[in-house]
Structures are given as structure tokens and as C-alpha cells.
CSV table of C-alpha atoms and ligand atoms in Angstrom, one decimal:
chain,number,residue,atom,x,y,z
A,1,UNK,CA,0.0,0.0,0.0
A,2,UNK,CA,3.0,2.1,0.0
A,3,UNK,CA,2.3,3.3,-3.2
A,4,UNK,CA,-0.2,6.0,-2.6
A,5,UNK,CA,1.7,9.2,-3.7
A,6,UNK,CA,0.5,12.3,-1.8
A,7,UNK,CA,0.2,15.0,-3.6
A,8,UNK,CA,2.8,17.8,-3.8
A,9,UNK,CA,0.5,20.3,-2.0
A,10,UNK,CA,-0.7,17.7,0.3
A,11,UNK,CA,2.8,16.9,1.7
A,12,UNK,CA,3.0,20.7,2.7
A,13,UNK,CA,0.7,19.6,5.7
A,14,UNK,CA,3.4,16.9,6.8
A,15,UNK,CA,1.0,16.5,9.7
A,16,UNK,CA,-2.4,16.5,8.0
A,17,UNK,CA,-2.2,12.8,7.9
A,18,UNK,CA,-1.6,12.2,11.6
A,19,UNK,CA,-3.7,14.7,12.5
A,20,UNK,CA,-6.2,12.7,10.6
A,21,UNK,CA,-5.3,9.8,12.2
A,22,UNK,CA,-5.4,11.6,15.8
A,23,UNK,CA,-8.9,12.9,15.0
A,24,UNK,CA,-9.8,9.4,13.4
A,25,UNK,CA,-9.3,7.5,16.8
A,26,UNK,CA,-11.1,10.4,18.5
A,27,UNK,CA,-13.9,10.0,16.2
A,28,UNK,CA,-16.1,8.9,18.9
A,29,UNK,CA,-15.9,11.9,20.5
A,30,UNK,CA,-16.3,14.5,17.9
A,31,UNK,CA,-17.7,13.1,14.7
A,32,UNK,CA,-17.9,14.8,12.0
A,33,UNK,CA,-15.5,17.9,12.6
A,34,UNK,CA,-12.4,16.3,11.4
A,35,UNK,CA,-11.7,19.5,8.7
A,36,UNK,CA,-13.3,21.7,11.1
A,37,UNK,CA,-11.0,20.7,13.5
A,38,UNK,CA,-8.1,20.1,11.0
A,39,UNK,CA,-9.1,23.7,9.9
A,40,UNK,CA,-7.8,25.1,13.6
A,41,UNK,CA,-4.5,23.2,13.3
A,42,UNK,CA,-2.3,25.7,14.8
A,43,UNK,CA,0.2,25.7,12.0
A,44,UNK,CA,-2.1,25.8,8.8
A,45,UNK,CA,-3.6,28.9,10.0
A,46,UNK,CA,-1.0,31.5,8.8
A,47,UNK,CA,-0.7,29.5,5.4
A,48,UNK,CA,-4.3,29.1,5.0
A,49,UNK,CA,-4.6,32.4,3.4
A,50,UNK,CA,-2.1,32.8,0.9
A,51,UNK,CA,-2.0,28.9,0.2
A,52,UNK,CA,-4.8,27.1,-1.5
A,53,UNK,CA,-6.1,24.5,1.0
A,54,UNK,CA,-6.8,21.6,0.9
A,55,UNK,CA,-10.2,21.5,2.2
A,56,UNK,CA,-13.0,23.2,0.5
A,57,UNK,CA,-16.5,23.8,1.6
A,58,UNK,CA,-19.2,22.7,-0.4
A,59,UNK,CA,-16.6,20.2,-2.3
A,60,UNK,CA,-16.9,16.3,-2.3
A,61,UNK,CA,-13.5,15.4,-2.3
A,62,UNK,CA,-10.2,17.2,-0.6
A,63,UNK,CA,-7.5,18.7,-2.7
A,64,UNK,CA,-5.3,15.4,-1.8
A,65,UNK,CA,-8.2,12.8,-2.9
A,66,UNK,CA,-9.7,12.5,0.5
A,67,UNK,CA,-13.3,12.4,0.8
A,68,UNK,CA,-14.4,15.3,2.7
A,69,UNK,CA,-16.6,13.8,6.1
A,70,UNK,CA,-18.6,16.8,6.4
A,71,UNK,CA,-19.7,17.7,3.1
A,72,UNK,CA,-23.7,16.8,3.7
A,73,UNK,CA,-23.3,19.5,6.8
A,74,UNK,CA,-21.2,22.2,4.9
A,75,UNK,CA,-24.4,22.2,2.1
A,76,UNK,CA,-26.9,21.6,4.8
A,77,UNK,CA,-25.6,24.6,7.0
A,78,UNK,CA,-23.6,26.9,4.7
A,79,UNK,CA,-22.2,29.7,5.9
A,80,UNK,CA,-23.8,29.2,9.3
A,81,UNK,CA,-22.1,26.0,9.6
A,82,UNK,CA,-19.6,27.9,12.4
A,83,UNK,CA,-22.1,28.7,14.4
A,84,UNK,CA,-23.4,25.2,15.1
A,85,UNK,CA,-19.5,23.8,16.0
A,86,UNK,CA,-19.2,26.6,18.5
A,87,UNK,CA,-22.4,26.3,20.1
A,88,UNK,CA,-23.5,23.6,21.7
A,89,UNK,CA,-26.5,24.9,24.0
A,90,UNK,CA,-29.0,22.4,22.6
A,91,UNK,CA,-31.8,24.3,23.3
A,92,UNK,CA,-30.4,27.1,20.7
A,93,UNK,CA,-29.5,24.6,18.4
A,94,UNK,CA,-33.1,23.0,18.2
A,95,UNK,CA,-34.3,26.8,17.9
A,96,UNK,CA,-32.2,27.3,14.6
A,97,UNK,CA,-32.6,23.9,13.2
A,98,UNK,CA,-36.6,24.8,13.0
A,99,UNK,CA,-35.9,28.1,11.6
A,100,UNK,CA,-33.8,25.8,9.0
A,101,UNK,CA,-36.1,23.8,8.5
A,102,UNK,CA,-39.1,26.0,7.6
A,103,UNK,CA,-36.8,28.0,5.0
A,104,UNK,CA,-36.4,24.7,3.7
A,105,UNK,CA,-39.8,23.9,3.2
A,106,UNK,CA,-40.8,26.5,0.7
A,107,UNK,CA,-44.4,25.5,-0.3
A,108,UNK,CA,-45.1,25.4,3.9
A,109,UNK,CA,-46.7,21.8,3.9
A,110,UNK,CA,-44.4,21.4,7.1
A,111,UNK,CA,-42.6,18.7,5.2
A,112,UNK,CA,-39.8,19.0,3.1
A,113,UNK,CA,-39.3,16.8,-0.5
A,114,UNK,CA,-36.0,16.5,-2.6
A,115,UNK,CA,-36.6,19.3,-4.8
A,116,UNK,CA,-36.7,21.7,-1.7
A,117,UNK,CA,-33.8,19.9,-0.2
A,118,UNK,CA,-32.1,20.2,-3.5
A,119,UNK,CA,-32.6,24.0,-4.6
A,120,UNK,CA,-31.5,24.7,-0.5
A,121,UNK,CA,-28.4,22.7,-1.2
A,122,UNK,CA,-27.9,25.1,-4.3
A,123,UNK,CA,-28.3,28.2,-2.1
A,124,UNK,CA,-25.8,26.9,0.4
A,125,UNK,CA,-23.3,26.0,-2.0
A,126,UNK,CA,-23.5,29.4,-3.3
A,127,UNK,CA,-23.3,31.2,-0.1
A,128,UNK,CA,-19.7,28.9,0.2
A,129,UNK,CA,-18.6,30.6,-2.9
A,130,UNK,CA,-19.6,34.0,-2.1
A,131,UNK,CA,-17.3,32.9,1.5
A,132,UNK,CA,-14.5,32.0,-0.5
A,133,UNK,CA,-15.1,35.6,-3.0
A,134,UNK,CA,-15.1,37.5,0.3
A,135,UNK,CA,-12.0,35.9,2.0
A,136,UNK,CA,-10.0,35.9,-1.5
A,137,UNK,CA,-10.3,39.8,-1.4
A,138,UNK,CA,-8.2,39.3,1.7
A,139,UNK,CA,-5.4,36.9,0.6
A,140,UNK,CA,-5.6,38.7,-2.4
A,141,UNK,CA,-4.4,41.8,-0.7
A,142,UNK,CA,-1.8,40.4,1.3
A,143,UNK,CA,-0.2,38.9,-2.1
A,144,UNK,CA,-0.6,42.4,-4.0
A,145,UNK,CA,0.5,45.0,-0.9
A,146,UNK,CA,1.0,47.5,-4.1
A,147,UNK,CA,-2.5,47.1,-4.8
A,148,UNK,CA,-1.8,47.5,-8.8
A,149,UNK,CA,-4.8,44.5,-8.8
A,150,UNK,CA,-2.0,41.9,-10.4
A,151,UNK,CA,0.5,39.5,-8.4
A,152,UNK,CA,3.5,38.1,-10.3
A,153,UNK,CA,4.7,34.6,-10.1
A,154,UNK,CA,7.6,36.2,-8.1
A,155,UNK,CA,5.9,38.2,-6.0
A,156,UNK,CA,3.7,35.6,-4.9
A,157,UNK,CA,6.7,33.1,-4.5
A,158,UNK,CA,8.1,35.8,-2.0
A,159,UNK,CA,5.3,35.9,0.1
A,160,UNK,CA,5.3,32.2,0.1
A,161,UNK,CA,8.7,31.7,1.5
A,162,UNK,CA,8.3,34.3,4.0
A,163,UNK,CA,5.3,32.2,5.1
A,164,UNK,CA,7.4,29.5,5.4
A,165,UNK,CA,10.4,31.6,7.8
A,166,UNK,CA,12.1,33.3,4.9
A,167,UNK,CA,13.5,36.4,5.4
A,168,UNK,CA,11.2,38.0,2.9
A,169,UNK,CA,13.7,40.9,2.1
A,170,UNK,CA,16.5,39.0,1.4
A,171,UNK,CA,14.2,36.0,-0.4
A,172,UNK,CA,13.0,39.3,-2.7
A,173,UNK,CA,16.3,40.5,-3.3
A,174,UNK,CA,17.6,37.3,-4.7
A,175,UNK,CA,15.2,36.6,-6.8
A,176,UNK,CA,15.2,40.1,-8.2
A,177,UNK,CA,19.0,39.3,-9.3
A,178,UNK,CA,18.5,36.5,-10.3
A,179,UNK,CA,20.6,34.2,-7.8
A,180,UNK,CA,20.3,30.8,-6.7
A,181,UNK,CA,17.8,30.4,-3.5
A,182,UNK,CA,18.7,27.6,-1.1
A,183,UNK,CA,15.1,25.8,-0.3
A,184,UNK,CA,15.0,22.6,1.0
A,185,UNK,CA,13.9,19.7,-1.0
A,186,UNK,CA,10.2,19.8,0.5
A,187,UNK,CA,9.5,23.7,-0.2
A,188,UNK,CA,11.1,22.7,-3.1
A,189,UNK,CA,8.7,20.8,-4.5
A,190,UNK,CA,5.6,22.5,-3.1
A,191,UNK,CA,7.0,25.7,-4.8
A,192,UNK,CA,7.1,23.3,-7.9
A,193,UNK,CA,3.5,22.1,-7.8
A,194,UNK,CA,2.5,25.8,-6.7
A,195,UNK,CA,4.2,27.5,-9.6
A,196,UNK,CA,2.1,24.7,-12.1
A,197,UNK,CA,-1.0,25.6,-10.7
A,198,UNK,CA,-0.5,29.2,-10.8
A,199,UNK,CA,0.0,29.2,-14.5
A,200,UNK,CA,-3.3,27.4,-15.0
A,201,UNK,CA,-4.7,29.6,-13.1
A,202,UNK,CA,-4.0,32.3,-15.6
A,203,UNK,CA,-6.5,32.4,-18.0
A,204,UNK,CA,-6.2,33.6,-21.9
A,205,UNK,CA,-4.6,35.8,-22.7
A,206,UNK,CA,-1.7,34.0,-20.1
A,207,UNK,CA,0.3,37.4,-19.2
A,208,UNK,CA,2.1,35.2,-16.1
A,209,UNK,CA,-0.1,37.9,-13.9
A,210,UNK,CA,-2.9,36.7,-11.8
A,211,UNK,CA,-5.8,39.5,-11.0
A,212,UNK,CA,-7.9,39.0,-7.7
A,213,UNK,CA,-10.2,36.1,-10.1
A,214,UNK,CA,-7.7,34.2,-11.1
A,215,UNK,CA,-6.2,34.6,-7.7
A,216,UNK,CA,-9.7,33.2,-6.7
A,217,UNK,CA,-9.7,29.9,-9.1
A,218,UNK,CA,-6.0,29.4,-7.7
A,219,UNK,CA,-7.0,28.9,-4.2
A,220,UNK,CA,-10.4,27.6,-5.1
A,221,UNK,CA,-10.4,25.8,-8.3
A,222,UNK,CA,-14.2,25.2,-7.5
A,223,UNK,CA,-14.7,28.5,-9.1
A,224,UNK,CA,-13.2,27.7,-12.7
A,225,UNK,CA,-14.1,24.7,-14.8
A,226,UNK,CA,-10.4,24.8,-16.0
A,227,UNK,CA,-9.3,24.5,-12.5
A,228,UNK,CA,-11.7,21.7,-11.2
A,229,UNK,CA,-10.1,19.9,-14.1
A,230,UNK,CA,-7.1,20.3,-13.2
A,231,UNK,CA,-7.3,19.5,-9.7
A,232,UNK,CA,-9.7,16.1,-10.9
A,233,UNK,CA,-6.1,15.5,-13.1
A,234,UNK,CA,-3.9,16.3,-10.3
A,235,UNK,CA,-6.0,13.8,-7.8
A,236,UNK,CA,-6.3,10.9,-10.5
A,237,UNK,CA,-2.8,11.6,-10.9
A,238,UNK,CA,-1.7,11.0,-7.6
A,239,UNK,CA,-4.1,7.9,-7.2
A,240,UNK,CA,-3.6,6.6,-10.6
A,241,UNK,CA,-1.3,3.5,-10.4
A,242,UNK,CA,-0.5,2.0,-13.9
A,243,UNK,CA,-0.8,5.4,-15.4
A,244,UNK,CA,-3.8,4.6,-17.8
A,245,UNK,CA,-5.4,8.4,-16.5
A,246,UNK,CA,-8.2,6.6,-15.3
A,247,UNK,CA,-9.1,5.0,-11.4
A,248,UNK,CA,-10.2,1.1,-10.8
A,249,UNK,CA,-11.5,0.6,-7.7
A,250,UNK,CA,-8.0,-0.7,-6.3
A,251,UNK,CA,-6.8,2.6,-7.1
A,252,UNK,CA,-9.4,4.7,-5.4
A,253,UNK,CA,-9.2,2.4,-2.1
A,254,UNK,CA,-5.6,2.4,-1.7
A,255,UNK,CA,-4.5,2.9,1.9
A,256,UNK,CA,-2.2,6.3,2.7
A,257,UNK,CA,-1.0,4.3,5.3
A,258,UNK,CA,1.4,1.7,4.7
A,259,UNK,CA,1.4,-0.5,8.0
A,260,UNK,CA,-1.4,-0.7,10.4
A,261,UNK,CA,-0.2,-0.3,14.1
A,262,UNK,CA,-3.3,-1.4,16.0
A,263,UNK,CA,-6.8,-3.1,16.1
A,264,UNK,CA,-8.0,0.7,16.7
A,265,UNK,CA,-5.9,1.8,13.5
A,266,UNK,CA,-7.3,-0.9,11.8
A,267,UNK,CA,-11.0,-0.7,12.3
A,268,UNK,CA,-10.5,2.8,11.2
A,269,UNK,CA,-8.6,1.8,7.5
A,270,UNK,CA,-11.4,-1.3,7.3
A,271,UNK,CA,-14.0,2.2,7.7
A,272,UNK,CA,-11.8,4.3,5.1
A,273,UNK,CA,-11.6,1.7,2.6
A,274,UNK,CA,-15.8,0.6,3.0
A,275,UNK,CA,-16.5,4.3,2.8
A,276,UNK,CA,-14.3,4.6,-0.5
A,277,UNK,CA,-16.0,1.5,-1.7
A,278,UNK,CA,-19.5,2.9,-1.6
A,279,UNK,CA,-19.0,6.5,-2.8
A,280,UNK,CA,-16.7,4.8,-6.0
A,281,UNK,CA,-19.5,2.2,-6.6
A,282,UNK,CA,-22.7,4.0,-6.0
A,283,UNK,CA,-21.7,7.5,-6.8
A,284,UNK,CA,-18.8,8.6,-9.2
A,285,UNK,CA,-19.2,5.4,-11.4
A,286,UNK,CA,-22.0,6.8,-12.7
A,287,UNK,CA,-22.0,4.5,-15.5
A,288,UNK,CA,-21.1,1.8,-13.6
A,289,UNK,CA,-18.4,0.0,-15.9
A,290,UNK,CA,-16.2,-0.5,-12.5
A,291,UNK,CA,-13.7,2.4,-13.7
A,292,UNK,CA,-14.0,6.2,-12.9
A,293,UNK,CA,-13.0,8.4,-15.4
A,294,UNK,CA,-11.7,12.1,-15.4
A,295,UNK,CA,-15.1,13.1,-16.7
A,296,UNK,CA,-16.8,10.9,-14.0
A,297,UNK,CA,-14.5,12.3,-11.2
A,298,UNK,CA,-15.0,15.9,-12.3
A,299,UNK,CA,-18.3,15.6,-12.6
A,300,UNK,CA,-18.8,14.6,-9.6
A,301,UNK,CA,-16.4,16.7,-7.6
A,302,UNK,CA,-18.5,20.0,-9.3
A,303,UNK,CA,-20.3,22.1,-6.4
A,304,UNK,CA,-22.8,23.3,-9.2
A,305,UNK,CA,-23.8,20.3,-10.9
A,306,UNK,CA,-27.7,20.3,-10.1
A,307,UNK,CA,-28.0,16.5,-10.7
A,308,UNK,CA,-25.6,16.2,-8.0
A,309,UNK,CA,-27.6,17.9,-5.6
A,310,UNK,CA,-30.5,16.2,-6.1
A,311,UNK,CA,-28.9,13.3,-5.5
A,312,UNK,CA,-27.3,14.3,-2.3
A,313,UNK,CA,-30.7,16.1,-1.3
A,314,UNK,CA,-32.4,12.2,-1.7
A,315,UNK,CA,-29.4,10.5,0.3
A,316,UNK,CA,-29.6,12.9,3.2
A,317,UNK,CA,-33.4,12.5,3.3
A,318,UNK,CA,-33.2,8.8,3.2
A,319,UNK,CA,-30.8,9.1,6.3
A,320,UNK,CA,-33.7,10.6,8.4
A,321,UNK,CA,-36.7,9.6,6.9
A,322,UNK,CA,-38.5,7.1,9.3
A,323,UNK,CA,-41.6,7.0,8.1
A,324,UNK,CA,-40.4,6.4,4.6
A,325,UNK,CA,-42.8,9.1,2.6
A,326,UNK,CA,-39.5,10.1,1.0
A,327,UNK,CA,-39.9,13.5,2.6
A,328,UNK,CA,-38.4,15.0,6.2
A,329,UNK,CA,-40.8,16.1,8.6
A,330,UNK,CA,-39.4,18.3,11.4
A,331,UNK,CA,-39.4,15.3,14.2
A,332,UNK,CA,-37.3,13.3,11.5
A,333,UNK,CA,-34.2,16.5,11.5
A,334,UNK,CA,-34.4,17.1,15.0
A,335,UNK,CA,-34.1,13.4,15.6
A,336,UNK,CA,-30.9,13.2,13.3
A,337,UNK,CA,-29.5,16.7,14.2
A,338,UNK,CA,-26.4,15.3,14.5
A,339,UNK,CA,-26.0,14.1,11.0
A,340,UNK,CA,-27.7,17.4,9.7
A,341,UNK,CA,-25.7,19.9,12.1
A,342,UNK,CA,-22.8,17.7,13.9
A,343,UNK,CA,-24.5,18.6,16.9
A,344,UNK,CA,-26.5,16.7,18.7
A,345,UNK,CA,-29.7,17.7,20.5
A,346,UNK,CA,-29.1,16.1,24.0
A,347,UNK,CA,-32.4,17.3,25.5
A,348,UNK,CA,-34.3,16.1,22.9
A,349,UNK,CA,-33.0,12.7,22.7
A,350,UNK,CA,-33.0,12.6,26.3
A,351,UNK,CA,-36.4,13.6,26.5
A,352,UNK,CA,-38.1,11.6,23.4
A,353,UNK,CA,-36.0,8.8,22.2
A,354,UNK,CA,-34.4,7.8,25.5
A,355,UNK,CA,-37.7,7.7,27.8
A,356,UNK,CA,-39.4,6.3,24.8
A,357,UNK,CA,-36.8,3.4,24.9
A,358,UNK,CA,-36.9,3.4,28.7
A,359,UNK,CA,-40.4,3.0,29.1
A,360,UNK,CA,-40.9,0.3,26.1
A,361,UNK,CA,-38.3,-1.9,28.2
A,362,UNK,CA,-40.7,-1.2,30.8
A,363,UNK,CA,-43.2,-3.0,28.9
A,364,UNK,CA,-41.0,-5.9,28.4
A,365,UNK,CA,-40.4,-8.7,30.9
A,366,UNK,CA,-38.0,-10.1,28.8
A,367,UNK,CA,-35.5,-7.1,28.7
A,368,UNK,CA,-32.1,-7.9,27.6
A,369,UNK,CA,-29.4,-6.4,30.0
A,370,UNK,CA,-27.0,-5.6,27.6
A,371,UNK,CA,-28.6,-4.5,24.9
A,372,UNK,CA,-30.5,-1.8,27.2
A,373,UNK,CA,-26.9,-0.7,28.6
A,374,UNK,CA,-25.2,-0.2,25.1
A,375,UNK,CA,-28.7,1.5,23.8
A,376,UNK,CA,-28.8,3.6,27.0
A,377,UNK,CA,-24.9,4.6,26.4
A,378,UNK,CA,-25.6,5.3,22.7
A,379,UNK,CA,-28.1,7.8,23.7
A,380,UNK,CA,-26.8,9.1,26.5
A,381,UNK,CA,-22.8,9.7,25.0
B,401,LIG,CA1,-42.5,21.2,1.5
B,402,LIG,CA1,-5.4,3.5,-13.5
B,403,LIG,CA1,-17.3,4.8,-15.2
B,404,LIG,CA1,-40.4,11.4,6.3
């Protein structure tokens, strides 16, 4: 399994990969926050804004071929997605959830079908993009201090190294005559893979200058058709393994990890690769000849493909829908908050599902200890 190849801009994070291990084995505890959380990682802060990251909202795969975890919830919640991480009063939670829910439901039948689910999913993609338009105008600025609205390939490279503990006057001056700068092999190579994608990034006419939109497809190649390609050719790239430009399921599912340490470890690779299994079989196949193609992977990956939506509007109703009318009622999100939100409502589960449980035990004499403990637990965790 050694021969998954992360990519170039992937290996910048040296530590994305324990910390995604770290947060694996603490999945229990916090599920579905692993980018959220990977997100505060104390070093990837300062780079996040100049550097394009590797996760992006509202996209179904990560920059380095990952799937992202918490993409139903990013185009569930959109940009309000913080503000259900940070609090966890339940009772506020519940109290926005409806308020969801009814903008949701737009003909007011108090239940919500795929259509709605899918034209909300649309809205919330687009309030990611208008995130990522808004923050660009940041990064942009630190990049272009002259404010002349174009950043060289130089220029840019400057800022880079000083984000990486380069003297930026010196790093400047060197490159202005021309002379040799000593980079290790690692900066290197991300300066490499940078540089490629910051010529693709320059659209027609290519004057080697980016403005603030270009800028914008650079860091988030969602926003450019020529850029999701190339990111759907840099990820098949990196997973392909006989070269052939297109993924087999062997491909897709290979392990980043090459030896497993642990049961723990373990279980979590066995989850990886089922979860891999599923979305390559059921999903990105879509015509289900067993290989994925560029096409396949870039439709797919594309926040604005309306098929998609629907699709993922279906699954997530599926997830909740108890009473099978292929619709959510309100009882049905509240009861899965946590898949919807990542936050669960503790009063209402102790207050419906858990007394319900409780008091059909009750009922029946021939209760099963263990099964009540683990149920009680599940509930009550
Ligand atoms: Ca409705
Ligand atoms: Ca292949
Ligand atoms: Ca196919
Ligand atoms: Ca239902």
C-alpha cells in the first residue's frame, strides 16, 4: 500500500495525515468535525490564506483525494455551519434547526421533499462561494501590498517563502538578481507544484499575472471549470497507479497508510476503505463499468452540478426519513440533528428517544441487560 503518492501540495501539511489519524481515533468523541478541526491546526492557519487548502466547503472530495466527512453538513448549513460547531446549547440549536427547516420547506406543507432539499443545497453552495469571493479579497491583498490588482509569479513566491520563515527581504532580493535560492527539498517541490498551478490559473490571454479572479480559481479551483479539471487530473494523478489516467477501484481504495499499528488503526482503515467502496460504486461510477474516469471524477467533484444535488438532497433525506414518505418532517431533522448539524440535540434525545426506549423496556419482561446498557450509552454519550 505504499504506493499511494501524496500530492505535492498535500505533503505541505506533513501532519495532515496524523492529525487525521489523531482525530480518526477520537472520532467517537467528535464526529464529524475532522476538517473543522483540521481547519484550527495551529500551524495551517497562517498559510491558509495565501495557500490554497486543501479543504474546501461545499466540495466532495479534498485537494489530496480524500473524501471530505462533512460535506452533507457544509451544504446543509452553509455559511452558518460555524455557528453550530461553536455552540453547543441544545436548546439554541433546536431553535435554529426549525428556523432551518421552515426555510427549507418553501411551499409550507411542514414537510420537506428533494426538490426543496435540493434548490437549499444550491443556495448553500452558493453562499460557500460567495465565502470563498469574500476571503480571497483578503489573501488577495496580502499577495498584492502594491494594490496595482495583479500579483507576479515572483511576488507571490516571496510571500510564500516568508510564510514559510524566509526572510522575505532578502528572499525578494535574490530573486530580483537573479541568484540561486537555497530551499530545502520539500519547499522545493511544493514551490514546484505551486508554480504549475499558478499558470493554470492564468486564463487567456496568459500574461504570467494573476488578477484577484484568477487569484480566486487558484486557491479555489471550484470557481473555474479549468481549474476543477485540473485538480480532478492532479488527484487521478496521484491515485492513478499503472498510469492509464483513469481510477479502478484498487486505485481509489488504496490505503495512505502503509502498515497498520493497531486493532484501533485498523478498524479505522477497514471504515476508510468501506467508505471509498461505496462513494466509487454508488456515486462517481455513474456509469457503472467499475472504472471512474476524469469526466466521471470531475463531474462529480462539481459544487454546481444540479444532478448532483438532487442526488445528495435524496441521500440525506433517506438518512432521516423514518416514516419512509420520502420526505423529512421536522421530528425526523431534529431526531438526526447530528448528521444534519454535527450537533446533537441532547435534550431532545434525552427527552423523546431515551424515555421512549426506557419506558418500552418497561413493557418488556424479557428485557435484555446488555442490549438496554449499550442502547442507554448510545443515547446518552
Ligand atoms: Ca415542503
Ligand atoms: Ca489507472
Ligand atoms: Ca465509469
Ligand atoms: Ca419522512
Amino acid at each position: 500500500m505504499s504506493s499511494w503518492r501524496r500530492s505535492q501540495l498535500g505533503r505541505l501539511c506533513a501532519s495532515t495525515l496524523a492529525v487525521f489519524v489523531m482525530l480518526a481515533l477520537n472520532v467517537q468523541a467528535r464526529p464529524a468535525n475532522i476538517s473543522a478541526l483540521k481547519d484550527k491546526h495551529p500551524n495551517s492557519k497562517e498559510d491558509n490564506e495565501i495557500l490554497p487548502p486543501d479543504h474546501l466547503n461545499g466540495v466532495k472530495m479534498e485537494m489530496d483525494g480524500h473524501l471530505n466527512k462533512d460535506f452533507h453538513q457544509e451544504v446543509f448549513l452553509g455559511k452558518e455551519m460555524e455557528e453550530f460547531e461553536e455552540d453547543s446549547e441544545p436548546r439554541r440549536n433546536r431553535k435554529k434547526l426549525i428556523e432551518i427547516f421552515t426555510k427549507v420547506d418553501i411551499n409550507k406543507d411542514r414537510s420537506v421533499s428533494a426538490k426543496e432539499m435540493q434548490r437549499w443545497i444550491m443556495e448553500k453552495t452558493e453562499e460557500h462561494f460567495q465565502e470563498a469571493v469574500k476571503e480571497n479579497k483578503l489573501s488577495f491583498r496580502a499577495v498584492d501590498p502594491d494594490g496595482d490588482g495583479h500579483v507576479t509569479w515572483d511576488e507571490y513566491r516571496v510571500k510564500f517563502l516568508a510564510s514559510k520563515g524566509f526572510n522575505e527581504k532578502e528572499v525578494a532580493e535574490k530573486i530580483k538578481n537573479n541568484e540561486e535560492l537555497k530551499v530545502d527539498e520539500e519547499t522545493q517541490e511544493v514551490l514546484e507544484s505551486l508554480k504549475d498551478r499558478w499558470f493554470q490559473a492564468d486564463n487567456p490571454p496568459a500574461d504570467q499575472l494573476l488578477n484577484e479572479e484568477e487569484f480566486l480559481s487558484f486557491l479555489h479551483p471550484e470557481h473555474s471549470r479549468g481549474m476543477l479539471r485540473y485538480m480532478v487530473k492532479e488527484i487521478v494523478r496521484d491515485l492513478d497507479q499503472d498510469g492509464d489516467g483513469k481510477l479502478t477501484l484498487a486505485e481509489f481504495i488504496s490505503l495512505p497508510m502503509g502498515t497498520v499499528e493497531n486493532q484501533q488503526a485498523q478498524d479505522i482503515d477497514d471504515d476508510w476503505v468501506r467508505e471509498r467502496k461505496k462513494e466509487f460504486e454508488e456515486v462517481i461510477d455513474a456509469n457503472h463499468d467499475t472504472i471512474v474516469t476524469m469526466e466521471e471524477l470531475e463531474e462529480y467533484m462539481d459544487p454546481m452540478n444540479e444532478y448532483n444535488a438532487l442526488n445528495e438532497a435524496k441521500q440525506m433525506i433517506a438518512v432521516a426519513d423514518e416514516n419512509q414518505n420520502h420526505n423529512l418532517e421536522l421530528e425526523e431533522i431534529l431526531k438526526y440533528s447530528e448528521y444534519f448539524t454535527g450537533s446533537k440535540l441532547m435534550d431532545y434525545a434525552r427527552n423523546n428517544s431515551v424515555q421512549r426506549y426506557l419506558s418500552s423496556l418497561q413493557s418488556n419482561v424479557s428485557q435484555n441487560n446488555r442490549a438496554y446498557s449499550v442502547m442507554t450509552l448510545m443515547f446518552l454519550h
